[in-house]
PDB file of C-alpha atoms in Angstrom:
ATOM      1  CA  MET Y   1       3.137 -37.150  -7.653  1.00  0.00           C
ATOM      2  CA  LEU Y   2       2.669 -35.371 -11.292  1.00  0.00           C
ATOM      3  CA  PRO Y   3      -1.314 -34.189 -11.512  1.00  0.00           C
ATOM      4  CA  GLY Y   4      -2.884 -35.832 -14.434  1.00  0.00           C
ATOM      5  CA  VAL Y   5      -4.509 -34.053 -17.245  1.00  0.00           C
ATOM      6  CA  ALA Y   6      -6.858 -32.025 -16.684  1.00  0.00           C
ATOM      7  CA  ARG Y   7     -10.723 -33.457 -18.261  1.00  0.00           C
ATOM      8  CA  ALA Y   8     -13.749 -31.285 -18.967  1.00  0.00           C
ATOM      9  CA  GLY Y   9     -15.721 -32.964 -15.893  1.00  0.00           C
ATOM     10  CA  ASP Y  10     -12.640 -31.792 -14.091  1.00  0.00           C
ATOM     11  CA  LEU Y  11     -13.057 -27.888 -14.151  1.00  0.00           C
ATOM     12  CA  ASP Y  12     -15.552 -26.101 -12.142  1.00  0.00           C
ATOM     13  CA  VAL Y  13     -16.619 -22.153 -13.165  1.00  0.00           C
ATOM     14  CA  GLU Y  14     -18.072 -19.307 -10.955  1.00  0.00           C
ATOM     15  CA  LEU Y  15     -19.685 -16.630 -11.473  1.00  0.00           C
ATOM     16  CA  GLY Y  16     -19.798 -13.486  -9.219  1.00  0.00           C
ATOM     17  CA  LEU Y  17     -21.084 -10.077  -8.496  1.00  0.00           C
ATOM     18  CA  GLY Y  18     -19.402  -7.684  -5.890  1.00  0.00           C
ATOM     19  CA  VAL Y  19     -19.192  -4.672  -4.830  1.00  0.00           C
ATOM     20  CA  GLY Y  20     -16.014  -2.638  -3.354  1.00  0.00           C
ATOM     21  CA  ILE Y  21     -13.591   0.653  -3.770  1.00  0.00           C
ATOM     22  CA  THR Y  22     -10.911   1.206  -6.137  1.00  0.00           C
ATOM     23  CA  LEU Y  23      -8.337   3.622  -4.034  1.00  0.00           C
ATOM     24  CA  LEU Y  24      -6.557   5.713  -7.580  1.00  0.00           C
ATOM     25  CA  GLY Y  25      -3.888   8.614  -7.866  1.00  0.00           C
ATOM     26  CA  GLU Y  26      -2.767  10.537  -4.079  1.00  0.00           C
ATOM     27  CA  ARG Y  27      -4.264  14.054  -4.119  1.00  0.00           C
ATOM     28  CA  ARG Y  28      -6.689  14.400  -6.653  1.00  0.00           C
ATOM     29  CA  ALA Y  29      -7.401  10.638  -6.272  1.00  0.00           C
ATOM     30  CA  THR Y  30     -10.379   9.020  -9.060  1.00  0.00           C
ATOM     31  CA  GLY Y  31     -11.215   5.861  -8.296  1.00  0.00           C
ATOM     32  CA  GLY Y  32     -14.037   5.653  -6.339  1.00  0.00           C
ATOM     33  CA  MET Y  33     -17.325   2.624  -4.933  1.00  0.00           C
ATOM     34  CA  THR Y  34     -16.803  -0.386  -7.496  1.00  0.00           C
ATOM     35  CA  LEU Y  35     -19.001  -2.303  -9.474  1.00  0.00           C
ATOM     36  CA  GLN Y  36     -17.162  -5.850  -9.546  1.00  0.00           C
ATOM     37  CA  PRO Y  37     -18.648  -8.785 -12.036  1.00  0.00           C
ATOM     38  CA  SER Y  38     -16.210 -12.108 -12.181  1.00  0.00           C
ATOM     39  CA  ALA Y  39     -16.457 -14.911 -14.099  1.00  0.00           C
ATOM     40  CA  SER Y  40     -14.019 -18.038 -13.274  1.00  0.00           C
ATOM     41  CA  VAL Y  41     -12.494 -21.536 -14.798  1.00  0.00           C
ATOM     42  CA  GLY Y  42     -10.167 -23.808 -11.786  1.00  0.00           C
ATOM     43  CA  TRP Y  43      -9.007 -27.114 -11.754  1.00  0.00           C
ATOM     44  CA  ARG Y  44      -8.442 -28.560  -8.732  1.00  0.00           C
ATOM     45  CA  PHE Y  45      -5.092 -31.260  -9.476  1.00  0.00           C
ATOM     46  CA  SER Y  46      -5.338 -32.774  -5.747  1.00  0.00           C
ATOM     47  CA  GLU Y  47      -6.804 -32.290  -2.490  1.00  0.00           C
ATOM     48  CA  ARG Y  48      -5.246 -29.536  -0.790  1.00  0.00           C
ATOM     49  CA  TRP Y  49      -4.330 -27.239  -4.048  1.00  0.00           C
ATOM     50  CA  SER Y  50      -6.109 -25.956  -7.588  1.00  0.00           C
ATOM     51  CA  LEU Y  51      -5.510 -23.653 -10.552  1.00  0.00           C
ATOM     52  CA  ARG Y  52      -8.127 -20.979 -11.830  1.00  0.00           C
ATOM     53  CA  TYR Y  53      -8.509 -18.162 -14.250  1.00  0.00           C
ATOM     54  CA  ARG Y  54     -10.370 -15.037 -12.689  1.00  0.00           C
ATOM     55  CA  ASN Y  55     -11.554 -12.007 -15.020  1.00  0.00           C
ATOM     56  CA  ALA Y  56     -13.232  -9.243 -12.765  1.00  0.00           C
ATOM     57  CA  VAL Y  57     -14.172  -5.983 -14.373  1.00  0.00           C
ATOM     58  CA  SER Y  58     -13.601  -3.234 -11.726  1.00  0.00           C
ATOM     59  CA  LEU Y  59     -15.677  -0.041 -12.483  1.00  0.00           C
ATOM     60  CA  PHE Y  60     -16.449   2.352 -10.564  1.00  0.00           C
ATOM     61  CA  ASN Y  61     -16.779   6.640 -11.306  1.00  0.00           C
ATOM     62  CA  LEU Y  62     -19.980   5.298 -12.835  1.00  0.00           C
ATOM     63  CA  LYS Y  63     -22.303   8.546 -12.292  1.00  0.00           C
ATOM     64  CA  THR Y  64     -20.037  11.050 -14.252  1.00  0.00           C
ATOM     65  CA  PRO Y  65     -19.781   9.071 -18.001  1.00  0.00           C
ATOM     66  CA  ARG Y  66     -17.110  10.956 -19.087  1.00  0.00           C
ATOM     67  CA  TRP Y  67     -14.976   9.260 -16.383  1.00  0.00           C
ATOM     68  CA  ILE Y  68     -16.158   6.060 -15.934  1.00  0.00           C
ATOM     69  CA  GLY Y  69     -12.863   3.658 -15.009  1.00  0.00           C
ATOM     70  CA  VAL Y  70     -12.363   0.300 -15.896  1.00  0.00           C
ATOM     71  CA  ILE Y  71     -10.105  -2.214 -14.643  1.00  0.00           C
ATOM     72  CA  ASP Y  72     -10.374  -5.704 -16.173  1.00  0.00           C
ATOM     73  CA  MET Y  73      -8.233  -7.958 -14.380  1.00  0.00           C
ATOM     74  CA  ASN Y  74      -7.123 -11.168 -15.657  1.00  0.00           C
ATOM     75  CA  ALA Y  75      -5.350 -13.680 -13.008  1.00  0.00           C
ATOM     76  CA  ALA Y  76      -3.605 -16.421 -12.800  1.00  0.00           C
ATOM     77  CA  LEU Y  77      -4.316 -17.927  -9.943  1.00  0.00           C
ATOM     78  CA  LEU Y  78      -3.003 -20.681  -7.433  1.00  0.00           C
ATOM     79  CA  GLY Y  79      -5.569 -22.235  -4.453  1.00  0.00           C
ATOM     80  CA  ILE Y  80      -4.759 -23.697  -1.718  1.00  0.00           C
ATOM     81  CA  HIS Y  81      -8.211 -25.653  -0.107  1.00  0.00           C
ATOM     82  CA  LEU Y  82      -8.447 -25.525   3.816  1.00  0.00           C
ATOM     83  CA  ARG Y  83     -12.302 -27.514   4.291  1.00  0.00           C
ATOM     84  CA  ASP Y  84     -14.197 -24.693   3.347  1.00  0.00           C
ATOM     85  CA  LEU Y  85     -12.420 -21.872   2.682  1.00  0.00           C
ATOM     86  CA  THR Y  86      -9.756 -21.078  -0.193  1.00  0.00           C
ATOM     87  CA  LEU Y  87      -6.919 -18.898  -0.367  1.00  0.00           C
ATOM     88  CA  GLU Y  88      -5.900 -17.637  -3.488  1.00  0.00           C
ATOM     89  CA  VAL Y  89      -3.120 -16.016  -4.657  1.00  0.00           C
ATOM     90  CA  GLY Y  90      -1.516 -15.410  -8.025  1.00  0.00           C
ATOM     91  CA  PRO Y  91      -0.494 -12.529 -10.956  1.00  0.00           C
ATOM     92  CA  SER Y  92      -2.415 -10.289 -13.094  1.00  0.00           C
ATOM     93  CA  LEU Y  93      -1.984  -9.068 -16.102  1.00  0.00           C
ATOM     94  CA  ASP Y  94      -4.478  -5.674 -16.384  1.00  0.00           C
ATOM     95  CA  VAL Y  95      -5.855  -3.754 -19.350  1.00  0.00           C
ATOM     96  CA  PHE Y  96      -7.391  -0.301 -17.596  1.00  0.00           C
ATOM     97  CA  ALA Y  97      -9.111   2.798 -18.760  1.00  0.00           C
ATOM     98  CA  VAL Y  98      -9.380   5.017 -15.915  1.00  0.00           C
ATOM     99  CA  PRO Y  99      -9.464   8.706 -15.041  1.00  0.00           C
ATOM    100  CA  LEU Y 100      -6.137   9.938 -13.883  1.00  0.00           C
ATOM    101  CA  CYS Y 101      -4.668  13.653 -12.628  1.00  0.00           C
ATOM    102  CA  ALA Y 102      -1.835  15.088 -12.471  1.00  0.00           C
ATOM    103  CA  ASP Y 103      -1.620  16.323  -8.573  1.00  0.00           C
ATOM    104  CA  ASP Y 104      -2.700  20.058 -10.077  1.00  0.00           C
ATOM    105  CA  THR Y 105      -3.267  20.743 -12.936  1.00  0.00           C
ATOM    106  CA  TRP Y 106      -5.395  18.481 -15.583  1.00  0.00           C
ATOM    107  CA  CYS Y 107      -6.751  14.576 -15.703  1.00  0.00           C
ATOM    108  CA  GLN Y 108      -7.014  12.518 -19.054  1.00  0.00           C
ATOM    109  CA  ARG Y 109      -7.818   8.853 -19.960  1.00  0.00           C
ATOM    110  CA  GLU Y 110      -5.657   6.275 -19.833  1.00  0.00           C
ATOM    111  CA  HIS Y 111      -5.150   3.762 -21.484  1.00  0.00           C
ATOM    112  CA  GLY Y 112      -2.800   0.269 -21.231  1.00  0.00           C
ATOM    113  CA  LEU Y 113      -1.502  -2.934 -19.926  1.00  0.00           C
ATOM    114  CA  ALA Y 114      -0.340  -3.153 -15.961  1.00  0.00           C
ATOM    115  CA  PRO Y 115       1.363  -5.730 -14.065  1.00  0.00           C
ATOM    116  CA  ALA Y 116      -0.961  -6.212 -11.131  1.00  0.00           C
ATOM    117  CA  ILE Y 117      -0.708  -9.295  -7.560  1.00  0.00           C
ATOM    118  CA  HIS Y 118      -4.463 -10.465  -6.743  1.00  0.00           C
ATOM    119  CA  LEU Y 119      -4.672 -11.812  -3.090  1.00  0.00           C
ATOM    120  CA  GLY Y 120      -8.441 -13.424  -2.253  1.00  0.00           C
ATOM    121  CA  ALA Y 121     -10.463 -15.810   0.217  1.00  0.00           C
ATOM    122  CA  MET Y 122     -13.273 -17.563  -0.713  1.00  0.00           C
ATOM    123  CA  LEU Y 123     -16.043 -19.743   1.776  1.00  0.00           C
ATOM    124  CA  LEU Y 124     -18.609 -21.759   0.600  1.00  0.00           C
ATOM    125  CA  LEU Y 125     -21.564 -21.845   2.881  1.00  0.00           C
ATOM    126  CA  ALA Y 126     -21.514 -25.982   3.177  1.00  0.00           C
ATOM    127  CA  PRO Y 127     -19.231 -28.750   2.292  1.00  0.00           C
ATOM    128  CA  GLU Y 128     -21.363 -29.362  -1.523  1.00  0.00           C
ATOM    129  CA  SER Y 129     -22.872 -25.080  -1.451  1.00  0.00           C
ATOM    130  CA  ARG Y 130     -22.886 -24.399  -5.238  1.00  0.00           C
ATOM    131  CA  LEU Y 131     -23.140 -20.465  -3.399  1.00  0.00           C
ATOM    132  CA  GLY Y 132     -19.953 -19.036  -1.649  1.00  0.00           C
ATOM    133  CA  GLY Y 133     -18.803 -15.746  -1.223  1.00  0.00           C
ATOM    134  CA  ARG Y 134     -14.729 -14.550  -1.782  1.00  0.00           C
ATOM    135  CA  GLY Y 135     -13.280 -11.504  -0.306  1.00  0.00           C
ATOM    136  CA  THR Y 136     -10.698 -10.019  -2.783  1.00  0.00           C
ATOM    137  CA  VAL Y 137      -7.548  -7.426  -2.315  1.00  0.00           C
ATOM    138  CA  HIS Y 138      -5.927  -6.441  -6.283  1.00  0.00           C
ATOM    139  CA  THR Y 139      -3.116  -4.118  -5.756  1.00  0.00           C
ATOM    140  CA  THR Y 140      -1.960  -3.111  -9.453  1.00  0.00           C
ATOM    141  CA  TYR Y 141       1.079  -1.123 -10.786  1.00  0.00           C
ATOM    142  CA  ILE Y 142      -1.003   1.552 -12.893  1.00  0.00           C
ATOM    143  CA  PRO Y 143       1.901   3.550 -15.672  1.00  0.00           C
ATOM    144  CA  GLY Y 144       0.700   6.732 -16.708  1.00  0.00           C
ATOM    145  CA  ILE Y 145       1.388   9.952 -17.846  1.00  0.00           C
ATOM    146  CA  ALA Y 146      -0.574  12.231 -15.810  1.00  0.00           C
ATOM    147  CA  TRP Y 147       0.007  10.215 -13.010  1.00  0.00           C
ATOM    148  CA  SER Y 148       1.758   6.819 -11.778  1.00  0.00           C
ATOM    149  CA  GLY Y 149       0.999   4.408  -9.058  1.00  0.00           C
ATOM    150  CA  ILE Y 150      -0.307   1.628  -6.827  1.00  0.00           C
ATOM    151  CA  SER Y 151      -4.222   1.387  -7.174  1.00  0.00           C
ATOM    152  CA  ILE Y 152      -5.502  -0.797  -4.950  1.00  0.00           C
ATOM    153  CA  SER Y 153      -9.211  -2.658  -4.860  1.00  0.00           C
ATOM    154  CA  ALA Y 154     -10.600  -4.581  -2.839  1.00  0.00           C
ATOM    155  CA  ALA Y 155     -13.936  -5.989  -3.359  1.00  0.00           C
ATOM    156  CA  VAL Y 156     -16.909  -8.742  -1.518  1.00  0.00           C
ATOM    157  CA  GLU Y 157     -18.889 -10.630  -3.894  1.00  0.00           C
ATOM    158  CA  GLY Y 158     -21.194 -13.490  -4.129  1.00  0.00           C
ATOM    159  CA  VAL Y 159     -20.000 -16.628  -6.102  1.00  0.00           C
ATOM    160  CA  TYR Y 160     -22.295 -19.447  -7.830  1.00  0.00           C
ATOM    161  CA  ARG Y 161     -19.726 -22.405  -8.892  1.00  0.00           C
ATOM    162  CA  PHE Y 162     -21.695 -24.309 -11.718  1.00  0.00           C
TER     163      PHE Y 162
END
């Protein structure tokens, strides 16, 4: 049986704030500790399954304004509900403005779009609770001039569900 069309009352909204780490680069890495605000809207269309659009912004290198890195993660997620635990997986198209460094020479800020994969798990504090915690791992392929490769962002966040 196909799910019906979502009505406004069937949607839920989440706001979150997390901390983590972003690994970016090889010999001259430019990632670091990450602040990660997030927002998402989801539709649970059955007891076990849901769809969610999640936007999270990873901000790193905050101590050096010239080299602040931003990865804006836009993920379309499939949720698998197991009681109070929800597993999330899906593709993402990320927008980035990050400092990238060549192995032994120069660094520069680069901008662009990047394909990514998102994995996450959310645990509600209680069955009817609006508060929860989420752990995420987000892997992005950064196509740069100074450096191209895989960026990994991992974070834990507190979440409030409306």
